[in-house]
Amino acid sequence: MEEAQAKRLRQPIVVVLGHVDHGKTTLLDKIRGTAVVRKEPGEMTQEVGASFVPSSVIEKLSEKLKKMLQVKLEIPGLLFIDTPGHEYFSNLRKRGGSIADIAILVVDINEGFQQQTFESIDILKGRKVPFLVAANKIDRIPGWKPFENEPFLETIGKQKKDVQNRLDNQVYDIVTQIAQAGLNADRFDRIKDFTKNVAIIPVSAKTGEGIPDLLALLAGLTQRFMKERLTFAEGPAKGVILEVKEDLGLGHTIDVILYDGILRKNDQIVLGGVNGIITTKIRGIFVPKPLQDMKLSKYDFTSIDEVYAAAGVKISAPGLEDALAGSPIYAVNSESNLKEIENKIEEELKQVRFYNSVEGIVVKADSLGTLEAIVTALNKENIPVRVADIGNISKRDLMEASIVAQQKKEYGIIAAFRVKTQTGLDVGNIKIIYDDIIYQLIEDIKKYIDDIKNSEKRKTLETLILPGKFKILPGYVFRRSDPVIVGVEIQGGIVKSKSPLIKQDGKVGEVLQIQDNKKSVEKASVGMEVAVSIKGNLMIGRQIDEGDVLYTDVPKDDLEVLTEKYKDIITDDMKKVIKEIIEIKRKEDPLYGINVNL
C-alpha cells in the first residue's frame, strides 16, 4: 500500500504561450470545452485559474492513436492554466525555474514565428520549461478539408496531395525558425527521440483537429519523462499566487496554483506582501461550483476543506489586501520551521524588488513575475535599472527618475506594466511609458532611449566645430574684401557656418555663410561646390588667394569629443582631414590630438 502511495503521480501543470492573435485563447477554450463534453459526471472537478482534463477524457479522444499512447496513463490528467500569455506565465515562478511542467507554444502555421514567439522561447528556456509547438489554424491552409475533432494523423490522410505538401512546407518553415532559437524540431509523428527534438503538432483550435494528438502527446511525454517531478508529495502545500482580488462576500482573496503537497482549511500560510512577509491563517478554500466556467462564476463558489496538488484554488484569509501576485506561498505545519520559510520568501522577494544607486530607469509592474521578466529583458538590452518594484507609480518613483534625468536624460524614465500613477501626483517632465505587453514595453523603452540619445547627439554635434577642408576655386571670387565671398570645393570632412578657419601658416577668419545654388545651407560636405562668405579683416591677394586650401580650426576639446563619442560619423575623408589639421595645430600646441584614436 505504501509503495503504491509513493508512486502516486500528480497532474502536470500546462501553460499556453505564443504571439498575440495566434489563437492561444481559442485553443484553451477548445480544450476546456472538449473536456467538459467528454467528462464523466464524477469527474467534474472545478479549478480557479485553471482547467482540469482527466486522463479518461484523453484516453477517449486518443482511441485512434494507440501507437502514440501505448502506455496506460498513471497521471490523473492535465491541469491547464486558464490565462494564456507569458505575462501570466511569468507569475508561475519558483526558485530555479517555473511551477509549470510543460508548455504549449502556439504558432499560426500560416504566419510562422513573430517577435513574441521568439520572446516566449527565450522565457521558456530561461525557466527550463520543455514545450511542444501547436501549429495552429491548419483549417486556413488553402484547400484544407476539415474533419471536426479528428486526430491530425487521421485527418491529414484525407487531404489532397498538394494540401499535404503545402502543410509540410509550412511545418518546415517553423522547423527552420525554431533552429534560429538553437533548438531541433520536427513534426511529432516523425520524431524518434523526444528529448532532443521539439515536437510540432498541426492543429485547428477552430475545428478541434489535432487536439487529440496534442493531449495524448502532452500526457504521454510528461508521464514518461517527468515521473520524479510529478511524484505526489504528502507534505504541506507549496504554490504561487496567480492573482490578488477583492471578491464580494469574501473580501480580499488570492487565486493560487498549488504545485506540491496538501492544503487544508485553518492551515497557517506564509506569502510575500507589498510591505514584507505576510503570515496568516486560512479562513476558507474555494472552487467554482461544478459545470460553471470560472469566468462566469465570479461569486458562486463552493467551500472545500482540503485540496491536493496540482490544483487551482481561491484562498480567503485575514491580511491578504497587500499580497503580491507572483509570490510563493507555503503552508506551515507543526514540523515546519516558520522563520526559515519567512526568510526564504524574503530573500526571493529581494532578488526581484530592488533599489540600486545607478543611473538607470525605474520599473513598476503589477506582479513579481512580470517585474522579473521585464528586468531580465532590460538586462539583455544592457539598459540599467535603478528601481524595480510592484504597484502604482509613487512620488518616490518620480523623484528617483528625476535624479537620473539630471545626469542621463535618456534613463530618466518610468516603465509601467499594468500599473497606474497614484492619483493627485504631478509627473512633471518625467517620461512614463505604459504597456500591457512585455515585448512592446521593451521596444517602446528602447525607442525612447535611442531617440533621446540621437537628439542629444544632434545637439552636441550642432555645437561642435567639425573637421573640414576646402579649396578656393580660381576664377570664382565674388567679393575681394571683408567679408570675402568665393566659390569653393569641399575636399574633405564637413564645413559648417560659424566655423573658424586656418591654413598652413595660421588663422584666417571665420565662415559667415554658405550658399548652395543661391540657397543658404548650414553645412557642406565632401564633393560639394558652394559659395562661402568669410569675415575677418581679409582681402583676396593678401591674407588669402585663389587656389588656397583652408581648414576648419577645430578646438582640441571638440576633436576629442568627436573621436570619443561620435566615431560612427567619421568618414575616411574626414579622418584624412583630421590628420592634416593635427599636423598644422601641433606647430602651436605639441600636445594637440594626443588623445585622438582614429
Coordinates of C-alpha atoms in Angstrom, one line a residue:
M1 CA 0.0 0.0 0.0
E2 CA 2.8 2.4 1.0
E3 CA 4.7 1.5 -2.2
A4 CA 1.6 2.4 -4.3
Q5 CA 1.2 5.7 -2.5
A6 CA 4.9 6.6 -3.0
K7 CA 4.4 6.2 -6.8
R8 CA 1.2 8.2 -7.0
L9 CA 1.6 11.0 -9.6
R10 CA 0.0 14.4 -9.6
Q11 CA -1.3 16.1 -12.8
P12 CA 1.2 18.0 -14.8
I13 CA 0.7 21.8 -15.0
V14 CA 0.5 23.1 -18.6
V15 CA 0.8 26.7 -19.8
V16 CA 0.0 28.2 -23.2
L17 CA 2.2 30.8 -24.7
G18 CA 2.6 32.5 -28.1
H19 CA 2.3 35.6 -30.2
V20 CA -0.9 37.7 -29.8
D21 CA -3.6 36.7 -32.3
H22 CA -2.1 33.3 -33.0
G23 CA -5.0 31.5 -31.2
K24 CA -3.9 30.8 -27.6
T25 CA -7.3 31.6 -26.0
T26 CA -9.2 29.8 -28.7
L27 CA -7.1 26.7 -28.2
L28 CA -7.6 26.8 -24.5
D29 CA -11.3 27.2 -24.9
K30 CA -11.4 24.3 -27.3
I31 CA -9.5 22.0 -24.9
R32 CA -11.7 23.2 -22.0
G33 CA -14.9 22.6 -24.0
T34 CA -13.8 19.2 -25.2
A35 CA -13.0 18.1 -21.6
V36 CA -16.5 19.3 -20.3
V37 CA -18.3 17.4 -23.1
R38 CA -16.3 14.2 -22.6
K39 CA -16.1 14.1 -18.7
E40 CA -18.0 11.5 -16.7
P41 CA -20.3 13.0 -14.0
G42 CA -18.0 12.1 -11.2
E43 CA -15.0 13.9 -12.8
M44 CA -16.4 17.4 -12.6
T45 CA -13.7 18.9 -10.5
Q46 CA -13.5 22.7 -10.8
E47 CA -10.4 24.9 -10.6
V48 CA -9.6 28.5 -10.0
G49 CA -7.4 30.0 -12.8
A50 CA -7.0 26.5 -14.3
S51 CA -8.9 23.8 -16.2
F52 CA -8.5 20.0 -15.5
V53 CA -8.6 17.5 -18.3
P54 CA -8.9 13.9 -16.8
S55 CA -6.9 11.0 -18.2
S56 CA -10.2 9.2 -19.1
V57 CA -11.0 12.1 -21.5
I58 CA -7.5 12.0 -23.0
E59 CA -7.8 8.2 -23.5
K60 CA -11.3 8.5 -25.1
L61 CA -10.0 11.2 -27.5
S62 CA -6.9 9.1 -28.3
E63 CA -8.6 5.8 -29.1
K64 CA -7.5 6.1 -32.7
L65 CA -3.9 6.9 -31.6
K66 CA -3.0 3.6 -29.9
K67 CA 0.5 3.8 -31.4
M68 CA 1.1 7.2 -29.9
L69 CA -0.3 6.5 -26.4
Q70 CA 0.9 2.9 -25.8
V71 CA 1.1 3.2 -22.0
K72 CA -1.7 3.2 -19.5
L73 CA -1.9 6.7 -18.1
E74 CA -0.9 6.9 -14.4
I75 CA -1.2 10.7 -14.2
P76 CA -4.7 11.9 -13.1
G77 CA -4.9 14.2 -16.1
L78 CA -3.6 17.6 -17.2
L79 CA -4.0 20.9 -15.4
F80 CA -4.1 23.8 -17.9
I81 CA -3.5 27.4 -16.6
D82 CA -6.5 29.3 -17.9
T83 CA -4.8 32.6 -18.6
P84 CA -2.6 32.3 -21.7
G85 CA 0.4 34.6 -22.4
H86 CA 3.8 34.9 -20.9
E87 CA 2.7 37.9 -18.8
Y88 CA 0.9 35.4 -16.6
F89 CA 3.3 32.6 -17.2
S90 CA 5.9 34.9 -15.6
N91 CA 3.9 34.7 -12.3
L92 CA 4.2 30.9 -12.2
R93 CA 7.7 31.2 -10.8
K94 CA 9.6 29.3 -8.2
R95 CA 13.2 29.2 -7.2
G96 CA 15.2 27.6 -10.0
G97 CA 12.5 27.8 -12.6
S98 CA 8.8 27.6 -13.1
I99 CA 5.9 25.7 -11.4
A100 CA 4.8 24.8 -15.0
D101 CA 5.8 21.3 -16.0
I102 CA 5.4 21.8 -19.8
A103 CA 4.2 24.4 -22.2
I104 CA 2.3 24.7 -25.5
L105 CA 3.8 27.3 -27.8
V106 CA 1.0 28.4 -30.2
V107 CA 2.2 29.4 -33.7
D108 CA -0.1 30.4 -36.6
I109 CA 1.1 27.9 -39.2
N110 CA 0.3 30.4 -42.0
E111 CA 2.2 33.3 -40.4
G112 CA 5.1 31.5 -38.6
F113 CA 7.2 32.9 -35.8
Q114 CA 6.7 36.5 -34.7
Q115 CA 8.6 38.6 -32.2
Q116 CA 6.6 37.4 -29.2
T117 CA 7.1 33.8 -30.3
F118 CA 10.9 34.2 -30.0
E119 CA 10.4 36.0 -26.7
S120 CA 8.3 33.1 -25.4
I121 CA 11.0 30.6 -26.3
D122 CA 13.6 32.8 -24.5
I123 CA 11.4 32.8 -21.4
L124 CA 10.8 29.0 -21.6
K125 CA 14.5 28.3 -22.0
G126 CA 15.3 30.7 -19.1
R127 CA 12.8 28.9 -16.8
K128 CA 13.9 25.4 -18.2
V129 CA 10.3 24.5 -19.2
P130 CA 10.0 21.9 -22.0
F131 CA 7.5 22.7 -24.7
L132 CA 5.5 21.5 -27.7
V133 CA 4.5 23.6 -30.6
A134 CA 0.9 23.7 -31.6
A135 CA 1.0 24.8 -35.3
N136 CA -2.5 26.3 -35.3
K137 CA -5.0 27.3 -38.0
I138 CA -4.5 24.4 -40.3
D139 CA -8.1 24.9 -41.4
R140 CA -7.0 28.1 -43.1
I141 CA -4.5 26.3 -45.4
P142 CA -5.8 26.7 -48.9
G143 CA -7.7 23.6 -50.0
W144 CA -7.9 22.1 -46.4
K145 CA -10.9 19.9 -45.9
P146 CA -11.9 20.0 -42.2
F147 CA -12.9 16.9 -40.1
E148 CA -14.2 18.1 -36.7
N149 CA -12.3 16.9 -33.6
E150 CA -10.4 14.2 -35.6
P151 CA -6.8 13.4 -34.7
F152 CA -4.3 15.1 -37.1
L153 CA -2.9 11.6 -38.0
E154 CA -6.4 10.7 -39.3
T155 CA -7.3 14.0 -41.0
I156 CA -4.0 14.5 -42.8
G157 CA -4.5 11.3 -44.8
K158 CA -7.9 12.6 -46.1
Q159 CA -6.3 15.7 -47.6
K160 CA -5.3 16.1 -51.3
K161 CA -1.6 15.6 -52.0
D162 CA -0.9 19.3 -52.8
V163 CA -2.6 20.3 -49.5
Q164 CA -0.4 17.8 -47.6
N165 CA 2.7 19.2 -49.4
R166 CA 1.6 22.8 -48.5
L167 CA 1.3 21.9 -44.9
D168 CA 4.7 20.1 -44.9
N169 CA 6.3 23.2 -46.3
Q170 CA 4.8 25.4 -43.6
V171 CA 5.8 23.0 -40.9
Y172 CA 9.3 23.0 -42.3
D173 CA 9.3 26.9 -42.1
I174 CA 8.6 26.5 -38.4
V175 CA 11.4 23.9 -38.0
T176 CA 13.8 26.5 -39.6
Q177 CA 12.6 29.3 -37.3
I178 CA 13.0 27.1 -34.2
A179 CA 16.5 26.3 -35.3
Q180 CA 17.2 30.1 -35.2
A181 CA 16.4 29.8 -31.4
G182 CA 19.1 27.0 -31.2
L183 CA 16.7 24.0 -31.0
N184 CA 15.9 21.0 -33.2
A185 CA 12.3 20.3 -34.2
D186 CA 10.1 18.2 -36.4
R187 CA 6.6 17.1 -36.9
F188 CA 5.6 15.0 -33.9
D189 CA 5.0 11.8 -35.9
R190 CA 8.5 11.9 -37.4
I191 CA 10.4 12.2 -34.1
K192 CA 12.2 9.2 -32.6
D193 CA 13.8 10.9 -29.6
F194 CA 11.6 13.5 -27.9
T195 CA 14.4 14.5 -25.6
K196 CA 16.4 16.0 -28.5
N197 CA 13.6 17.5 -30.7
V198 CA 10.7 19.9 -30.1
A199 CA 7.5 18.3 -31.3
I200 CA 5.3 20.3 -33.8
I201 CA 1.6 19.2 -33.7
P202 CA -0.5 20.7 -36.5
V203 CA -3.9 21.7 -35.0
S204 CA -7.0 23.8 -35.6
A205 CA -8.4 25.4 -32.4
K206 CA -11.5 26.2 -34.5
T207 CA -12.3 22.7 -35.8
G208 CA -10.7 20.7 -33.0
E209 CA -8.4 18.8 -35.5
G210 CA -5.2 17.7 -33.9
I211 CA -6.4 18.3 -30.3
P212 CA -6.4 14.5 -29.6
D213 CA -2.8 14.3 -30.8
L214 CA -1.8 17.3 -28.7
L215 CA -3.4 16.0 -25.5
A216 CA -2.1 12.4 -26.0
L217 CA 1.5 13.7 -26.6
L218 CA 1.3 16.1 -23.5
A219 CA 0.1 13.2 -21.3
G220 CA 2.5 10.6 -22.7
L221 CA 5.6 12.8 -22.6
T222 CA 5.1 14.2 -19.1
Q223 CA 4.3 10.7 -17.7
R224 CA 7.4 9.2 -19.4
F225 CA 10.0 11.8 -18.7
M226 CA 8.7 13.6 -15.6
K227 CA 7.8 10.8 -13.2
E228 CA 10.2 12.0 -10.5
R229 CA 9.0 15.6 -10.7
L230 CA 5.3 14.6 -10.7
T231 CA 5.6 12.2 -7.7
F232 CA 2.9 13.4 -5.3
A233 CA 4.2 14.9 -2.0
E234 CA 2.1 14.4 1.2
G235 CA 3.6 17.4 3.0
P236 CA 2.4 21.0 3.4
A237 CA 1.3 22.7 0.2
K238 CA 3.5 24.9 -1.9
G239 CA 2.2 27.2 -4.6
V240 CA 2.3 30.5 -6.3
I241 CA -0.1 33.5 -6.2
L242 CA -1.6 34.0 -9.7
E243 CA -3.9 37.0 -8.8
V244 CA -5.0 39.1 -5.9
K245 CA -8.7 40.1 -5.9
E246 CA -11.5 41.5 -3.8
D247 CA -14.5 39.2 -4.0
L248 CA -18.0 40.0 -3.0
G249 CA -18.7 38.4 0.4
L250 CA -15.2 37.1 0.8
G251 CA -13.1 40.3 1.0
H252 CA -9.5 40.2 -0.3
T253 CA -8.6 36.7 -1.7
I254 CA -5.7 35.2 -3.6
D255 CA -6.0 32.8 -6.6
V256 CA -3.3 30.2 -6.1
I257 CA -1.9 27.4 -8.2
L258 CA -0.7 24.6 -5.9
Y259 CA 2.2 22.5 -7.4
D260 CA 3.0 20.4 -4.4
G261 CA 1.5 18.9 -1.2
I262 CA -1.9 19.3 0.5
L263 CA -3.6 22.5 1.6
R264 CA -6.2 22.4 4.4
K265 CA -8.6 24.8 5.9
N266 CA -7.2 26.5 9.0
D267 CA -3.6 25.9 7.7
Q268 CA -1.1 28.7 8.5
I269 CA 0.3 30.2 5.3
V270 CA 3.3 32.4 4.5
L271 CA 3.5 34.6 1.4
G272 CA 5.0 37.8 0.1
G273 CA 3.3 41.2 0.6
V274 CA 3.8 44.7 -0.6
N275 CA 5.3 45.7 2.8
G276 CA 7.0 42.4 3.7
I277 CA 6.2 38.9 4.7
I278 CA 2.5 38.0 5.4
T279 CA 1.8 35.1 7.8
T280 CA -1.8 34.4 8.2
K281 CA -4.4 31.6 8.8
I282 CA -6.7 30.2 6.0
R283 CA -10.3 31.1 6.6
G284 CA -11.6 29.3 3.5
I285 CA -10.6 27.4 0.4
F286 CA -12.9 27.8 -2.6
V287 CA -13.5 26.4 -6.0
P288 CA -16.2 27.3 -8.6
K289 CA -19.4 25.3 -8.4
P290 CA -19.4 22.4 -10.9
L291 CA -20.4 22.8 -14.5
Q292 CA -19.5 26.5 -14.5
D293 CA -16.8 28.3 -16.3
M294 CA -14.6 30.2 -13.9
K295 CA -15.0 33.4 -15.9
L296 CA -18.8 33.2 -15.4
S297 CA -18.8 32.3 -11.7
K298 CA -17.3 35.4 -10.1
Y299 CA -19.1 35.0 -6.8
D300 CA -20.5 31.5 -6.9
F301 CA -18.0 29.3 -5.1
T302 CA -18.0 26.1 -3.1
S303 CA -16.1 25.9 0.1
I304 CA -13.8 22.8 0.5
D305 CA -11.8 21.6 3.5
E306 CA -8.7 20.3 1.7
V307 CA -7.1 20.2 -1.8
Y308 CA -4.3 18.2 -3.3
A309 CA -1.7 19.5 -5.8
A310 CA -1.8 20.2 -8.6
A311 CA -4.8 22.5 -8.3
G312 CA -6.1 26.0 -8.7
V313 CA -8.0 27.4 -5.7
K314 CA -9.1 30.7 -4.2
I315 CA -8.0 31.3 -0.6
S316 CA -9.6 33.6 1.9
A317 CA -7.6 34.8 4.9
P318 CA -7.0 37.9 7.0
G319 CA -4.4 40.4 5.8
L320 CA -4.4 39.5 2.1
E321 CA -5.0 43.0 0.7
D322 CA -1.3 43.6 0.4
A323 CA -0.5 40.1 -1.1
L324 CA 1.8 40.1 -4.1
A325 CA 0.9 38.3 -7.3
G326 CA 3.7 36.1 -8.4
S327 CA 4.8 35.5 -4.8
P328 CA 5.5 32.0 -3.5
I329 CA 3.0 30.7 -0.9
Y330 CA 3.8 27.9 1.7
A331 CA 1.5 26.1 4.1
V332 CA 3.2 25.6 7.5
N333 CA 2.6 22.6 9.8
S334 CA 3.9 21.9 13.3
E335 CA 7.2 20.4 11.9
S336 CA 7.9 23.4 9.6
N337 CA 10.4 26.0 10.5
L338 CA 8.3 29.1 10.2
K339 CA 11.3 31.5 10.4
E340 CA 13.2 29.6 7.8
I341 CA 10.3 29.8 5.4
E342 CA 9.8 33.5 6.0
N343 CA 13.5 34.2 5.4
K344 CA 13.4 32.1 2.2
I345 CA 10.4 34.1 0.8
E346 CA 12.0 37.4 1.9
E347 CA 15.3 36.5 0.2
E348 CA 13.4 35.7 -3.0
L349 CA 11.5 39.0 -3.0
K350 CA 14.7 40.9 -2.6
Q351 CA 16.1 39.4 -5.7
V352 CA 13.2 40.8 -7.7
R353 CA 12.3 44.0 -5.9
F354 CA 15.4 46.2 -5.5
Y355 CA 16.9 49.7 -5.4
N356 CA 20.3 50.4 -7.0
S357 CA 22.1 53.7 -6.8
V358 CA 22.9 53.5 -10.6
E359 CA 21.8 55.9 -13.4
G360 CA 19.1 53.6 -14.7
I361 CA 15.3 53.5 -15.3
V362 CA 12.5 52.9 -12.8
V363 CA 10.4 49.8 -13.5
K364 CA 6.9 49.3 -11.9
A365 CA 4.8 46.2 -12.6
D366 CA 1.7 44.5 -11.3
S367 CA 3.3 41.3 -10.1
L368 CA 6.6 39.8 -9.1
G369 CA 6.7 37.5 -12.2
T370 CA 6.2 40.3 -14.7
L371 CA 8.6 42.5 -12.9
E372 CA 11.3 39.8 -13.0
A373 CA 10.6 39.2 -16.7
I374 CA 10.9 42.9 -17.6
V375 CA 14.1 43.4 -15.7
T376 CA 15.6 40.3 -17.3
A377 CA 14.7 41.6 -20.8
L378 CA 16.2 45.0 -20.0
N379 CA 19.4 43.4 -18.8
K380 CA 19.6 41.6 -22.1
E381 CA 19.4 45.0 -23.8
N382 CA 22.0 46.5 -21.5
I383 CA 19.5 49.0 -20.1
P384 CA 20.3 49.7 -16.4
V385 CA 17.6 49.5 -13.8
R386 CA 17.7 51.8 -10.7
V387 CA 14.3 50.8 -9.1
A388 CA 12.3 47.6 -9.7
D389 CA 9.1 47.4 -7.7
I390 CA 5.4 46.4 -7.5
G391 CA 2.4 48.7 -7.5
N392 CA 1.3 52.1 -8.8
I393 CA 3.8 54.9 -9.6
S394 CA 4.6 56.9 -6.4
K395 CA 6.1 60.2 -5.6
R396 CA 9.4 58.4 -4.7
D397 CA 9.5 56.8 -8.2
L398 CA 9.1 60.3 -9.8
M399 CA 11.9 61.6 -7.6
E400 CA 14.3 58.8 -8.5
A401 CA 13.6 59.2 -12.2
S402 CA 14.1 63.0 -11.8
I403 CA 17.5 62.5 -10.2
V404 CA 18.6 60.2 -13.0
A405 CA 17.3 62.6 -15.7
Q406 CA 19.6 65.4 -14.4
Q407 CA 22.6 63.2 -15.2
K408 CA 21.5 60.9 -18.0
K409 CA 18.3 62.3 -19.6
E410 CA 17.7 59.1 -21.7
Y411 CA 17.3 57.0 -18.5
G412 CA 15.1 59.4 -16.6
I413 CA 12.0 57.4 -17.4
I414 CA 9.5 55.1 -15.6
A415 CA 8.4 51.9 -17.3
A416 CA 4.9 51.0 -16.2
F417 CA 3.5 47.5 -16.8
R418 CA -0.2 47.2 -16.0
V419 CA 0.0 49.9 -13.2
K420 CA -1.1 53.5 -13.0
T421 CA 0.1 56.7 -11.4
Q422 CA -1.1 57.4 -7.9
T423 CA -3.9 60.0 -8.0
G424 CA -3.0 63.6 -7.5
L425 CA 0.6 63.2 -8.5
D426 CA 2.2 65.8 -10.8
V427 CA 4.5 63.8 -13.1
G428 CA 6.2 67.0 -14.4
N429 CA 8.6 66.3 -17.2
I430 CA 9.2 62.7 -16.4
K431 CA 8.5 60.3 -19.2
I432 CA 6.2 57.4 -18.3
I433 CA 6.0 54.5 -20.7
Y434 CA 2.9 52.4 -20.2
D435 CA 2.1 49.0 -21.8
D436 CA 0.5 45.7 -21.0
I437 CA 2.6 43.5 -23.4
I438 CA 6.1 42.9 -22.2
Y439 CA 7.9 42.9 -25.6
Q440 CA 6.1 46.1 -26.7
L441 CA 7.1 47.8 -23.4
I442 CA 10.7 46.9 -24.0
E443 CA 10.5 48.1 -27.6
D444 CA 9.0 51.4 -26.5
I445 CA 11.7 51.9 -23.9
K446 CA 14.5 51.2 -26.4
K447 CA 13.0 53.6 -28.9
Y448 CA 12.6 56.4 -26.4
I449 CA 16.2 55.9 -25.2
D450 CA 17.6 55.9 -28.8
D451 CA 15.5 59.0 -29.7
I452 CA 16.9 60.9 -26.7
K453 CA 20.4 59.8 -27.3
N454 CA 20.2 60.8 -31.0
S455 CA 18.6 64.1 -30.0
E456 CA 21.4 64.8 -27.5
K457 CA 23.9 63.7 -30.1
R458 CA 22.4 66.0 -32.7
K459 CA 22.5 68.9 -30.2
T460 CA 26.1 68.2 -29.3
L461 CA 27.2 67.8 -32.9
E462 CA 25.5 71.1 -33.7
T463 CA 27.8 72.8 -31.1
L464 CA 31.0 71.1 -32.3
I465 CA 33.3 72.5 -34.9
L466 CA 33.8 69.6 -37.3
P467 CA 36.9 68.9 -39.3
G468 CA 36.6 70.2 -42.9
K469 CA 38.8 71.3 -45.8
F470 CA 38.1 73.3 -48.9
K471 CA 39.9 74.9 -51.8
I472 CA 39.2 78.4 -53.1
L473 CA 38.3 77.9 -56.8
P474 CA 40.3 80.1 -59.2
G475 CA 38.1 82.5 -61.2
Y476 CA 35.3 82.4 -58.6
V477 CA 35.9 85.4 -56.5
F478 CA 32.6 87.3 -56.0
R479 CA 33.9 89.8 -53.4
R480 CA 37.5 90.6 -52.7
S481 CA 37.4 92.3 -49.3
D482 CA 35.8 91.7 -45.9
P483 CA 33.6 89.7 -46.0
V484 CA 35.3 87.9 -48.8
I485 CA 32.9 85.8 -51.0
V486 CA 34.4 83.0 -53.0
G487 CA 33.4 79.8 -54.8
V488 CA 35.0 76.7 -53.1
E489 CA 35.2 72.9 -53.5
I490 CA 34.9 70.9 -50.3
Q491 CA 37.8 68.4 -50.4
G492 CA 37.1 66.6 -47.1
G493 CA 35.0 66.4 -43.9
I494 CA 32.2 68.9 -43.2
V495 CA 32.4 72.7 -43.2
K496 CA 29.7 74.5 -41.2
S497 CA 28.8 78.1 -41.0
K498 CA 30.4 79.9 -38.0
S499 CA 33.5 77.7 -38.2
P500 CA 36.8 79.4 -37.6
L501 CA 39.4 78.8 -40.4
I502 CA 43.1 78.2 -40.6
K503 CA 45.7 77.5 -43.3
Q504 CA 49.2 76.1 -43.1
D505 CA 50.6 79.4 -41.7
G506 CA 47.9 80.5 -39.2
K507 CA 44.3 81.7 -38.6
V508 CA 42.4 83.4 -41.4
G509 CA 38.9 84.3 -40.2
E510 CA 35.5 82.6 -39.9
V511 CA 32.9 81.1 -42.2
L512 CA 30.0 83.6 -42.2
Q513 CA 27.6 81.9 -44.6
I514 CA 27.4 79.0 -47.1
Q515 CA 25.2 79.1 -50.2
D516 CA 24.4 76.2 -52.5
N517 CA 22.6 77.2 -55.7
K518 CA 21.9 80.6 -54.2
K519 CA 20.2 79.0 -51.1
S520 CA 21.7 79.3 -47.6
V521 CA 22.7 76.0 -46.1
E522 CA 24.1 75.2 -42.6
K523 CA 26.9 72.9 -43.8
A524 CA 28.6 71.5 -46.9
S525 CA 30.3 68.1 -47.2
V526 CA 33.0 66.5 -49.4
G527 CA 32.5 66.9 -53.2
M528 CA 30.1 69.9 -53.0
E529 CA 30.9 73.2 -54.8
V530 CA 29.4 76.1 -52.9
A531 CA 29.8 79.9 -52.3
V532 CA 31.3 80.8 -48.9
S533 CA 31.5 84.2 -47.3
I534 CA 34.5 84.7 -44.9
K535 CA 34.8 87.5 -42.4
G536 CA 38.0 88.6 -40.5
N537 CA 39.9 91.6 -42.0
L538 CA 40.7 89.7 -45.1
M539 CA 41.4 90.6 -48.7
I540 CA 41.9 88.3 -51.7
G541 CA 45.6 88.6 -52.8
R542 CA 46.8 89.4 -49.3
Q543 CA 45.8 87.1 -46.4
I544 CA 44.3 84.5 -48.8
D545 CA 44.4 83.9 -52.5
E546 CA 42.7 81.9 -55.3
G547 CA 43.7 78.2 -55.1
D548 CA 44.4 78.3 -51.3
V549 CA 43.4 75.4 -49.2
L550 CA 41.7 76.3 -45.9
Y551 CA 40.8 74.1 -42.9
T552 CA 38.3 74.5 -40.1
D553 CA 40.1 75.4 -36.9
V554 CA 38.9 72.6 -34.6
P555 CA 39.5 73.2 -30.9
K556 CA 41.2 70.3 -29.0
D557 CA 38.1 69.6 -26.8
D558 CA 35.8 69.4 -29.8
L559 CA 38.2 67.0 -31.6
E560 CA 38.3 64.7 -28.5
V561 CA 34.5 64.6 -28.1
L562 CA 34.1 63.8 -31.8
T563 CA 36.6 60.9 -31.8
E564 CA 35.4 59.5 -28.5
K565 CA 31.6 59.7 -28.8
Y566 CA 30.8 60.0 -32.5
K567 CA 33.2 57.7 -34.3
D568 CA 30.3 56.4 -36.4
I569 CA 30.1 59.7 -38.3
I570 CA 33.8 60.0 -39.0
T571 CA 34.3 59.1 -42.7
D572 CA 37.5 58.2 -44.4
D573 CA 37.9 61.6 -46.0
M574 CA 37.3 63.2 -42.6
K575 CA 40.0 61.0 -41.0
K576 CA 42.4 62.4 -43.6
V577 CA 41.4 66.0 -42.8
I578 CA 41.8 65.3 -39.0
K579 CA 45.4 64.1 -39.5
E580 CA 46.2 67.2 -41.6
I581 CA 44.6 69.6 -39.0
I582 CA 46.6 67.8 -36.2
E583 CA 49.8 68.4 -38.2
I584 CA 49.0 72.2 -38.6
K585 CA 47.9 72.6 -35.0
R586 CA 50.9 70.9 -33.4
K587 CA 53.1 73.8 -34.6
E588 CA 51.5 75.9 -31.9
D589 CA 50.5 73.1 -29.4
P590 CA 52.7 70.0 -29.5
L591 CA 50.0 68.1 -27.4
Y592 CA 47.1 68.7 -29.8
G593 CA 45.5 65.5 -30.9
I594 CA 47.4 63.4 -28.4
N595 CA 44.1 61.7 -27.1
V596 CA 42.7 61.1 -30.6
N597 CA 42.3 57.5 -31.6
L598 CA 41.0 57.0 -35.1

